[in-house]
PDB file of C-alpha atoms and ligand atoms in Angstrom:
ATOM      1  CA  UNK A  11      -9.073  20.099   4.230  1.00 61.00           C
ATOM      2  CA  UNK A  12      -7.717  22.634   6.697  1.00 63.00           C
ATOM      3  CA  UNK A  13      -5.738  21.829   9.821  1.00 65.00           C
ATOM      4  CA  UNK A  14      -8.685  22.382  12.165  1.00 65.00           C
ATOM      5  CA  UNK A  15     -10.876  19.975  10.229  1.00 63.00           C
ATOM      6  CA  UNK A  16      -8.153  17.367  10.186  1.00 60.00           C
ATOM      7  CA  UNK A  17      -7.712  17.611  13.946  1.00 64.00           C
ATOM      8  CA  UNK A  18     -11.484  17.361  14.341  1.00 55.00           C
ATOM      9  CA  UNK A  19     -11.522  14.081  12.405  1.00 54.00           C
ATOM     10  CA  UNK A  20      -8.631  12.680  14.388  1.00 51.00           C
ATOM     11  CA  UNK A  21     -10.335  13.606  17.653  1.00 55.00           C
ATOM     12  CA  UNK A  22     -13.642  12.183  16.464  1.00 47.00           C
ATOM     13  CA  UNK A  23     -11.917   8.897  15.716  1.00 44.00           C
ATOM     14  CA  UNK A  24     -10.431   8.854  19.169  1.00 45.00           C
ATOM     15  CA  UNK A  25      -7.009   8.724  17.636  1.00 50.00           C
ATOM     16  CA  UNK A  26      -4.140  10.329  19.441  1.00 52.00           C
ATOM     17  CA  UNK A  27      -3.085  13.398  17.536  1.00 53.00           C
ATOM     18  CA  UNK A  28       0.014  12.864  15.521  1.00 50.00           C
ATOM     19  CA  UNK A  29       2.344  15.307  17.067  1.00 47.00           C
ATOM     20  CA  UNK A  30       6.026  14.997  16.651  1.00 40.00           C
ATOM     21  CA  UNK A  31       8.082  14.819  19.771  1.00 39.00           C
ATOM     22  CA  UNK A  32      11.202  16.036  18.050  1.00 37.00           C
ATOM     23  CA  UNK A  33      11.449  18.384  15.117  1.00 38.00           C
ATOM     24  CA  UNK A  34      11.914  16.391  11.949  1.00 38.00           C
ATOM     25  CA  UNK A  35      13.800  17.075   8.816  1.00 39.00           C
ATOM     26  CA  UNK A  36      10.615  16.280   6.954  1.00 39.00           C
ATOM     27  CA  UNK A  37       8.886  19.155   8.717  1.00 39.00           C
ATOM     28  CA  UNK A  38      11.264  21.581   7.198  1.00 38.00           C
ATOM     29  CA  UNK A  39      11.081  22.558   3.570  1.00 40.00           C
ATOM     30  CA  UNK A  40      10.526  19.240   1.733  1.00 37.00           C
ATOM     31  CA  UNK A  41      13.350  18.283  -0.612  1.00 38.00           C
ATOM     32  CA  UNK A  42      12.510  18.497  -4.298  1.00 37.00           C
ATOM     33  CA  UNK A  43      11.170  15.324  -5.859  1.00 33.00           C
ATOM     34  CA  UNK A  44      14.259  14.833  -8.040  1.00 33.00           C
ATOM     35  CA  UNK A  45      16.376  14.693  -4.946  1.00 35.00           C
ATOM     36  CA  UNK A  46      14.114  12.198  -3.238  1.00 32.00           C
ATOM     37  CA  UNK A  47      13.785   9.847  -6.164  1.00 33.00           C
ATOM     38  CA  UNK A  48      17.456  10.152  -7.043  1.00 31.00           C
ATOM     39  CA  UNK A  49      18.139   8.737  -3.620  1.00 34.00           C
ATOM     40  CA  UNK A  50      16.998   5.306  -4.756  1.00 32.00           C
ATOM     41  CA  UNK A  51      19.782   2.826  -4.465  1.00 34.00           C
ATOM     42  CA  UNK A  52      20.445   0.556  -7.431  1.00 33.00           C
ATOM     43  CA  UNK A  53      19.415  -2.231  -5.115  1.00 35.00           C
ATOM     44  CA  UNK A  54      20.144  -5.585  -4.033  1.00 37.00           C
ATOM     45  CA  UNK A  55      16.492  -5.082  -3.127  1.00 38.00           C
ATOM     46  CA  UNK A  56      15.442  -5.154  -6.771  1.00 36.00           C
ATOM     47  CA  UNK A  57      17.001  -8.588  -7.109  1.00 38.00           C
ATOM     48  CA  UNK A  58      14.656 -11.541  -6.868  1.00 34.00           C
ATOM     49  CA  UNK A  59      14.373 -12.649  -3.253  1.00 35.00           C
ATOM     50  CA  UNK A  60      15.428 -16.167  -4.005  1.00 39.00           C
ATOM     51  CA  UNK A  61      16.541 -17.928  -7.132  1.00 33.00           C
ATOM     52  CA  UNK A  62      14.101 -20.716  -6.388  1.00 37.00           C
ATOM     53  CA  UNK A  63      11.101 -18.417  -6.697  1.00 39.00           C
ATOM     54  CA  UNK A  64       9.334 -18.429 -10.033  1.00 40.00           C
ATOM     55  CA  UNK A  65       9.215 -15.244 -12.076  1.00 38.00           C
ATOM     56  CA  UNK A  66       5.827 -13.495 -12.038  1.00 38.00           C
ATOM     57  CA  UNK A  67       3.612 -14.998 -14.688  1.00 40.00           C
ATOM     58  CA  UNK A  68       1.196 -12.954 -16.739  1.00 39.00           C
ATOM     59  CA  UNK A  69      -2.446 -13.509 -15.928  1.00 38.00           C
ATOM     60  CA  UNK A  70      -3.303 -16.481 -18.068  1.00 41.00           C
ATOM     61  CA  UNK A  71      -6.948 -15.856 -18.737  1.00 38.00           C
ATOM     62  CA  UNK A  72      -8.223 -15.678 -22.285  1.00 38.00           C
ATOM     63  CA  UNK A  73      -9.187 -12.036 -22.037  1.00 45.00           C
ATOM     64  CA  UNK A  74      -5.761 -10.833 -21.034  1.00 48.00           C
ATOM     65  CA  UNK A  75      -3.470 -11.807 -23.860  1.00 56.00           C
ATOM     66  CA  UNK A  76      -0.641  -9.303 -23.915  1.00 52.00           C
ATOM     67  CA  UNK A  77      -2.350  -7.307 -26.676  1.00 68.00           C
ATOM     68  CA  UNK A  78      -5.496  -7.131 -24.623  1.00 89.00           C
ATOM     69  CA  UNK A  79      -4.844  -5.994 -21.102  1.00 95.00           C
ATOM     70  CA  UNK A  80      -7.841  -6.267 -18.797  1.00 98.00           C
ATOM     71  CA  UNK A  81      -9.888  -3.170 -18.052  1.00 98.00           C
ATOM     72  CA  UNK A  82     -11.274  -2.626 -14.556  1.00 98.00           C
ATOM     73  CA  UNK A  83     -14.345  -4.739 -15.073  1.00 98.00           C
ATOM     74  CA  UNK A  84     -12.443  -7.661 -16.585  1.00 98.00           C
ATOM     75  CA  UNK A  85      -9.798  -7.427 -13.903  1.00 98.00           C
ATOM     76  CA  UNK A  86     -12.471  -7.579 -11.194  1.00 98.00           C
ATOM     77  CA  UNK A  87     -13.954 -10.668 -12.791  1.00 98.00           C
ATOM     78  CA  UNK A  88     -10.546 -12.279 -13.117  1.00 98.00           C
ATOM     79  CA  UNK A  89      -9.858 -11.694  -9.444  1.00 98.00           C
ATOM     80  CA  UNK A  90     -13.308 -12.950  -8.471  1.00 98.00           C
ATOM     81  CA  UNK A  91     -12.815 -16.167 -10.454  1.00 98.00           C
ATOM     82  CA  UNK A  92      -9.150 -16.634  -9.611  1.00 98.00           C
ATOM     83  CA  UNK A  93      -7.857 -20.026  -8.479  1.00 98.00           C
ATOM     84  CA  UNK A  94      -4.175 -19.368  -9.100  1.00 98.00           C
ATOM     85  CA  UNK A  95      -3.273 -20.339  -5.531  1.00 98.00           C
ATOM     86  CA  UNK A  96      -4.905 -22.210  -2.689  1.00 97.00           C
ATOM     87  CA  UNK A  97      -6.015 -19.135  -0.728  1.00 98.00           C
ATOM     88  CA  UNK A  98      -9.385 -18.833  -2.455  1.00 98.00           C
ATOM     89  CA  UNK A  99     -10.376 -22.250  -1.062  1.00 97.00           C
ATOM     90  CA  UNK A 100     -10.226 -20.985   2.484  1.00 96.00           C
ATOM     91  CA  UNK A 101     -11.652 -17.477   2.218  1.00 98.00           C
ATOM     92  CA  UNK A 102     -15.194 -16.158   1.967  1.00 98.00           C
ATOM     93  CA  UNK A 103     -14.659 -13.823  -0.935  1.00 98.00           C
ATOM     94  CA  UNK A 104     -11.928 -11.973  -2.789  1.00 98.00           C
ATOM     95  CA  UNK A 105     -11.058  -8.429  -1.703  1.00 98.00           C
ATOM     96  CA  UNK A 106     -10.270  -6.520  -4.864  1.00 98.00           C
ATOM     97  CA  UNK A 107      -9.541  -3.060  -3.481  1.00 98.00           C
ATOM     98  CA  UNK A 108     -11.513   0.168  -3.118  1.00 98.00           C
ATOM     99  CA  UNK A 109     -11.302   3.836  -3.813  1.00 98.00           C
ATOM    100  CA  UNK A 110     -10.739   6.274  -6.590  1.00 98.00           C
ATOM    101  CA  UNK A 111      -9.504   4.445  -9.688  1.00 98.00           C
ATOM    102  CA  UNK A 112      -7.701   7.633 -10.687  1.00 98.00           C
ATOM    103  CA  UNK A 113      -6.233   8.291  -7.263  1.00 98.00           C
ATOM    104  CA  UNK A 114      -2.942  10.106  -6.908  1.00 98.00           C
ATOM    105  CA  UNK A 115      -2.096   7.970  -3.898  1.00 98.00           C
ATOM    106  CA  UNK A 116      -2.249   4.172  -3.864  1.00 99.00           C
ATOM    107  CA  UNK A 117      -2.029   2.445  -0.500  1.00 99.00           C
ATOM    108  CA  UNK A 118      -0.930  -1.187  -0.548  1.00 99.00           C
ATOM    109  CA  UNK A 119      -1.313  -3.457   2.457  1.00 98.00           C
ATOM    110  CA  UNK A 120      -0.741  -7.110   3.053  1.00 98.00           C
ATOM    111  CA  UNK A 121      -3.829  -9.280   2.866  1.00 98.00           C
ATOM    112  CA  UNK A 122      -7.455  -9.241   3.965  1.00 98.00           C
ATOM    113  CA  UNK A 123      -8.093 -10.175   7.596  1.00 97.00           C
ATOM    114  CA  UNK A 124     -11.285 -11.555   9.103  1.00 97.00           C
ATOM    115  CA  UNK A 125     -13.268  -8.285   8.861  1.00 97.00           C
ATOM    116  CA  UNK A 126     -12.121  -7.635   5.313  1.00 98.00           C
ATOM    117  CA  UNK A 127     -12.950 -11.212   4.297  1.00 98.00           C
ATOM    118  CA  UNK A 128     -16.482 -10.752   5.678  1.00 98.00           C
ATOM    119  CA  UNK A 129     -17.082  -7.349   4.104  1.00 98.00           C
ATOM    120  CA  UNK A 130     -15.127  -7.718   0.852  1.00 98.00           C
ATOM    121  CA  UNK A 131     -13.280  -4.465   1.441  1.00 98.00           C
ATOM    122  CA  UNK A 132      -9.678  -3.841   2.509  1.00 98.00           C
ATOM    123  CA  UNK A 133      -8.785  -2.217   5.819  1.00 98.00           C
ATOM    124  CA  UNK A 134     -12.158  -2.143   7.516  1.00 98.00           C
ATOM    125  CA  UNK A 135     -11.079  -3.450  10.931  1.00 94.00           C
ATOM    126  CA  UNK A 136      -9.199  -1.613  13.672  1.00 96.00           C
ATOM    127  CA  UNK A 137      -6.112  -1.279  11.521  1.00 97.00           C
ATOM    128  CA  UNK A 138      -8.356   0.199   8.853  1.00 98.00           C
ATOM    129  CA  UNK A 139      -9.617   2.847  11.250  1.00 98.00           C
ATOM    130  CA  UNK A 140      -6.077   3.862  12.009  1.00 98.00           C
ATOM    131  CA  UNK A 141      -5.248   3.864   8.305  1.00 98.00           C
ATOM    132  CA  UNK A 142      -8.231   6.173   7.732  1.00 98.00           C
ATOM    133  CA  UNK A 143      -6.899   8.490  10.427  1.00 98.00           C
ATOM    134  CA  UNK A 144      -3.436   8.431   8.872  1.00 98.00           C
ATOM    135  CA  UNK A 145      -4.946   9.346   5.520  1.00 98.00           C
ATOM    136  CA  UNK A 146      -7.006  12.126   7.068  1.00 98.00           C
ATOM    137  CA  UNK A 147      -3.890  13.459   8.729  1.00 98.00           C
ATOM    138  CA  UNK A 148      -2.417  13.622   5.211  1.00 98.00           C
ATOM    139  CA  UNK A 149      -5.497  15.456   4.007  1.00 98.00           C
ATOM    140  CA  UNK A 150      -7.194  12.562   2.205  1.00 98.00           C
ATOM    141  CA  UNK A 151     -10.551  10.982   2.784  1.00 98.00           C
ATOM    142  CA  UNK A 152     -10.431   7.215   2.343  1.00 98.00           C
ATOM    143  CA  UNK A 153     -12.425   7.355  -0.882  1.00 98.00           C
ATOM    144  CA  UNK A 154      -9.933   9.807  -2.407  1.00 98.00           C
ATOM    145  CA  UNK A 155      -7.146   7.228  -2.510  1.00 98.00           C
ATOM    146  CA  UNK A 156      -7.104   3.645  -3.776  1.00 99.00           C
ATOM    147  CA  UNK A 157      -6.490   0.877  -1.242  1.00 99.00           C
ATOM    148  CA  UNK A 158      -5.379  -2.613  -2.244  1.00 98.00           C
ATOM    149  CA  UNK A 159      -3.439  -5.530  -0.851  1.00 98.00           C
ATOM    150  CA  UNK A 160      -0.590  -7.761  -1.989  1.00 98.00           C
ATOM    151  CA  UNK A 161      -2.987 -10.727  -1.998  1.00 98.00           C
ATOM    152  CA  UNK A 162      -6.740 -10.541  -2.597  1.00 98.00           C
ATOM    153  CA  UNK A 163      -7.732 -13.524  -0.466  1.00 98.00           C
ATOM    154  CA  UNK A 164      -7.498 -13.957   3.287  1.00 98.00           C
ATOM    155  CA  UNK A 165      -4.753 -16.379   4.332  1.00 98.00           C
ATOM    156  CA  UNK A 166      -5.946 -18.965   6.895  1.00 97.00           C
ATOM    157  CA  UNK A 167      -5.641 -17.826  10.515  1.00 95.00           C
ATOM    158  CA  UNK A 168      -4.269 -14.498   9.308  1.00 93.00           C
ATOM    159  CA  UNK A 169      -0.890 -16.009   8.575  1.00 98.00           C
ATOM    160  CA  UNK A 170       1.460 -14.072   6.306  1.00 98.00           C
ATOM    161  CA  UNK A 171       0.868 -14.682   2.621  1.00 98.00           C
ATOM    162  CA  UNK A 172       3.513 -17.040   1.213  1.00 98.00           C
ATOM    163  CA  UNK A 173       5.931 -15.870  -1.461  1.00 97.00           C
ATOM    164  CA  UNK A 174       4.255 -18.041  -4.107  1.00 98.00           C
ATOM    165  CA  UNK A 175       0.809 -16.707  -3.156  1.00 98.00           C
ATOM    166  CA  UNK A 176       2.022 -13.135  -3.445  1.00 98.00           C
ATOM    167  CA  UNK A 177       3.555 -13.940  -6.824  1.00 98.00           C
ATOM    168  CA  UNK A 178       0.349 -15.564  -8.056  1.00 98.00           C
ATOM    169  CA  UNK A 179      -1.571 -12.447  -7.139  1.00 98.00           C
ATOM    170  CA  UNK A 180       1.048  -9.986  -8.361  1.00 98.00           C
ATOM    171  CA  UNK A 181      -0.216  -9.583 -11.933  1.00 98.00           C
ATOM    172  CA  UNK A 182      -3.558  -8.323 -10.609  1.00 98.00           C
ATOM    173  CA  UNK A 183      -1.881  -5.720  -8.439  1.00 98.00           C
ATOM    174  CA  UNK A 184       0.482  -4.691 -11.208  1.00 98.00           C
ATOM    175  CA  UNK A 185      -2.463  -4.182 -13.538  1.00 98.00           C
ATOM    176  CA  UNK A 186      -4.241  -2.131 -10.864  1.00 98.00           C
ATOM    177  CA  UNK A 187      -1.154   0.050 -10.585  1.00 98.00           C
ATOM    178  CA  UNK A 188      -0.988   0.375 -14.365  1.00 98.00           C
ATOM    179  CA  UNK A 189      -4.637   1.409 -14.561  1.00 98.00           C
ATOM    180  CA  UNK A 190      -4.506   3.867 -11.661  1.00 98.00           C
ATOM    181  CA  UNK A 191      -1.146   5.417 -12.566  1.00 98.00           C
ATOM    182  CA  UNK A 192      -0.719   6.784  -9.042  1.00 98.00           C
ATOM    183  CA  UNK A 193       1.687   9.612  -8.397  1.00 98.00           C
ATOM    184  CA  UNK A 194       2.858   7.858  -5.238  1.00 98.00           C
ATOM    185  CA  UNK A 195       2.511   4.485  -3.560  1.00 98.00           C
ATOM    186  CA  UNK A 196       2.432   3.990   0.177  1.00 99.00           C
ATOM    187  CA  UNK A 197       3.449   0.439   1.108  1.00 99.00           C
ATOM    188  CA  UNK A 198       2.230  -0.295   4.599  1.00 98.00           C
ATOM    189  CA  UNK A 199       4.035  -3.014   6.479  1.00 98.00           C
ATOM    190  CA  UNK A 200       6.702  -5.589   5.825  1.00 98.00           C
ATOM    191  CA  UNK A 201       4.795  -7.881   3.489  1.00 98.00           C
ATOM    192  CA  UNK A 202       3.782  -5.042   1.167  1.00 98.00           C
ATOM    193  CA  UNK A 203       7.227  -3.448   1.192  1.00 98.00           C
ATOM    194  CA  UNK A 204       9.203  -6.653   0.710  1.00 98.00           C
ATOM    195  CA  UNK A 205       7.008  -7.995  -2.063  1.00 98.00           C
ATOM    196  CA  UNK A 206       6.846  -4.734  -3.976  1.00 98.00           C
ATOM    197  CA  UNK A 207      10.546  -4.033  -3.665  1.00 98.00           C
ATOM    198  CA  UNK A 208      11.654  -7.686  -3.910  1.00 98.00           C
ATOM    199  CA  UNK A 209      13.633  -7.210  -0.746  1.00 98.00           C
ATOM    200  CA  UNK A 210      14.300  -9.100   2.449  1.00 98.00           C
ATOM    201  CA  UNK A 211      15.057  -5.983   4.449  1.00 98.00           C
ATOM    202  CA  UNK A 212      13.003  -5.073   7.502  1.00 98.00           C
ATOM    203  CA  UNK A 213      10.539  -2.171   7.355  1.00 98.00           C
ATOM    204  CA  UNK A 214      12.856  -0.206   9.628  1.00 98.00           C
ATOM    205  CA  UNK A 215      15.503  -0.387   6.896  1.00 98.00           C
ATOM    206  CA  UNK A 216      13.183   0.257   3.962  1.00 98.00           C
ATOM    207  CA  UNK A 217      11.334   3.220   5.431  1.00 98.00           C
ATOM    208  CA  UNK A 218      12.728   6.721   5.640  1.00 96.00           C
ATOM    209  CA  UNK A 219      13.888   6.880   2.019  1.00 97.00           C
ATOM    210  CA  UNK A 220      12.282   7.112  -1.344  1.00 98.00           C
ATOM    211  CA  UNK A 221      12.033   4.085  -3.625  1.00 98.00           C
ATOM    212  CA  UNK A 222      10.879   3.884  -7.206  1.00 98.00           C
ATOM    213  CA  UNK A 223       8.680   1.088  -8.495  1.00 98.00           C
ATOM    214  CA  UNK A 224       9.048  -0.545 -11.874  1.00 96.00           C
ATOM    215  CA  UNK A 225       9.832   0.976 -15.218  1.00 95.00           C
ATOM    216  CA  UNK A 226       7.466   3.839 -14.548  1.00 96.00           C
ATOM    217  CA  UNK A 227       9.636   4.662 -11.491  1.00 98.00           C
ATOM    218  CA  UNK A 228       6.567   5.395  -9.388  1.00 98.00           C
ATOM    219  CA  UNK A 229       7.724   6.967  -6.128  1.00 98.00           C
ATOM    220  CA  UNK A 230       7.148   4.467  -3.334  1.00 98.00           C
ATOM    221  CA  UNK A 231       7.269   5.177   0.381  1.00 98.00           C
ATOM    222  CA  UNK A 232       7.373   2.417   2.980  1.00 98.00           C
ATOM    223  CA  UNK A 233       5.844   2.840   6.388  1.00 98.00           C
ATOM    224  CA  UNK A 234       4.728   0.739   9.318  1.00 98.00           C
ATOM    225  CA  UNK A 235       1.536  -1.272   9.075  1.00 98.00           C
ATOM    226  CA  UNK A 236      -1.295   0.350  11.060  1.00 98.00           C
ATOM    227  CA  UNK A 237      -1.823  -2.937  12.945  1.00 98.00           C
ATOM    228  CA  UNK A 238       1.802  -2.683  14.078  1.00 98.00           C
ATOM    229  CA  UNK A 239       1.296   0.958  15.054  1.00 98.00           C
ATOM    230  CA  UNK A 240      -1.666  -0.073  17.193  1.00 98.00           C
ATOM    231  CA  UNK A 241       0.699  -2.353  19.101  1.00 98.00           C
ATOM    232  CA  UNK A 242       3.654   0.027  19.020  1.00 98.00           C
ATOM    233  CA  UNK A 243       2.254   3.570  19.089  1.00 98.00           C
ATOM    234  CA  UNK A 244       5.704   4.915  19.914  1.00 98.00           C
ATOM    235  CA  UNK A 245       6.487   4.495  16.208  1.00 98.00           C
ATOM    236  CA  UNK A 246       3.699   6.795  15.055  1.00 98.00           C
ATOM    237  CA  UNK A 247       6.096   9.712  14.882  1.00 98.00           C
ATOM    238  CA  UNK A 248       8.279   7.839  12.383  1.00 98.00           C
ATOM    239  CA  UNK A 249       5.225   6.824  10.401  1.00 98.00           C
ATOM    240  CA  UNK A 250       4.202  10.477  10.263  1.00 98.00           C
ATOM    241  CA  UNK A 251       7.616  11.299   8.787  1.00 98.00           C
ATOM    242  CA  UNK A 252       6.962   8.676   6.105  1.00 98.00           C
ATOM    243  CA  UNK A 253       3.548  10.127   5.327  1.00 98.00           C
ATOM    244  CA  UNK A 254       5.086  13.553   5.021  1.00 98.00           C
ATOM    245  CA  UNK A 255       7.625  12.168   2.563  1.00 98.00           C
ATOM    246  CA  UNK A 256       4.768  10.765   0.476  1.00 98.00           C
ATOM    247  CA  UNK A 257       3.018  14.133   0.693  1.00 98.00           C
ATOM    248  CA  UNK A 258       6.097  15.964  -0.493  1.00 98.00           C
ATOM    249  CA  UNK A 259       6.183  13.717  -3.564  1.00 97.00           C
ATOM    250  CA  UNK A 260       2.521  14.336  -4.258  1.00 98.00           C
ATOM    251  CA  UNK A 261       2.972  18.084  -3.905  1.00 97.00           C
ATOM    252  CA  UNK A 262       5.677  18.049  -6.539  1.00 95.00           C
ATOM    253  CA  UNK A 263       3.911  15.668  -8.914  1.00 93.00           C
ATOM    254  CA  UNK A 264       1.883  17.022 -11.849  1.00 92.00           C
TER     255      UNK A 264
HETATM  256  N1  URA B  18      -4.337  -5.533   6.884  1.00 70.01           N
HETATM  257  C1  URA B  18      -3.959  -5.447   5.600  1.00 70.01           C
HETATM  258  O1  URA B  18      -2.785  -5.447   5.284  1.00 70.01           O
HETATM  259  N2  URA B  18      -4.904  -5.350   4.694  1.00 70.01           N
HETATM  260  C2  URA B  18      -6.192  -5.316   4.991  1.00 70.01           C
HETATM  261  O2  URA B  18      -7.004  -5.210   4.076  1.00 70.01           O
HETATM  262  C3  URA B  18      -6.553  -5.388   6.336  1.00 70.01           C
HETATM  263  C4  URA B  18      -5.616  -5.498   7.281  1.00 70.01           C
END
């Protein structure tokens, strides 16, 4: 997609164009991927958040014994039938995730909200529209990436998912990541960033540098949640820097 087209989409969405007020480092020649990934700190953040929290358990359904990892269809069914935590009791339906199952970019949010719970698709409300605009600004249509959440069921009254709920749901997300094999992950918002990186740090501390997820060392970029950006548009410039960092990774990736 060329620059003109991208601007057209942003205008059509009524979204303020993402123009940087100050020149950014990220606008200059992007650093090579090795440099970005090498920047990952050996982390307190990779330590479990609290000793009291249980380690992630494998999905304990008959079809997913370790020798038999679920394929997409089985995984969908497992999520649909899941009762691993109490969230399913209070939601309308599970929200598995959408997009290209071979996407280079995986976007991970927090949890379905009211609109997502109704429609069974992540990021379809106002925050979703801004996310779409952010993706378009990166040169992606929504259906060209994969979009998922930390938890697949809407928490009551849109409260944050609890640590144990995120852990119950984690095996599903980890399997999605394994199946997609994305070249980069964009974690949007605190809940996504903290749960993926096993960190207590604020988004402001986790963004602006490259992380690497799991043994596969998948490059992971943290940015602000679009719902937060709707409330605090003054941070869009920083979010744009984050998106550019993710883009620089994708450009370098095979
Ligand atoms: N916010 C999220 O984090 N995920 C959604 O699916 C919708 C809103």
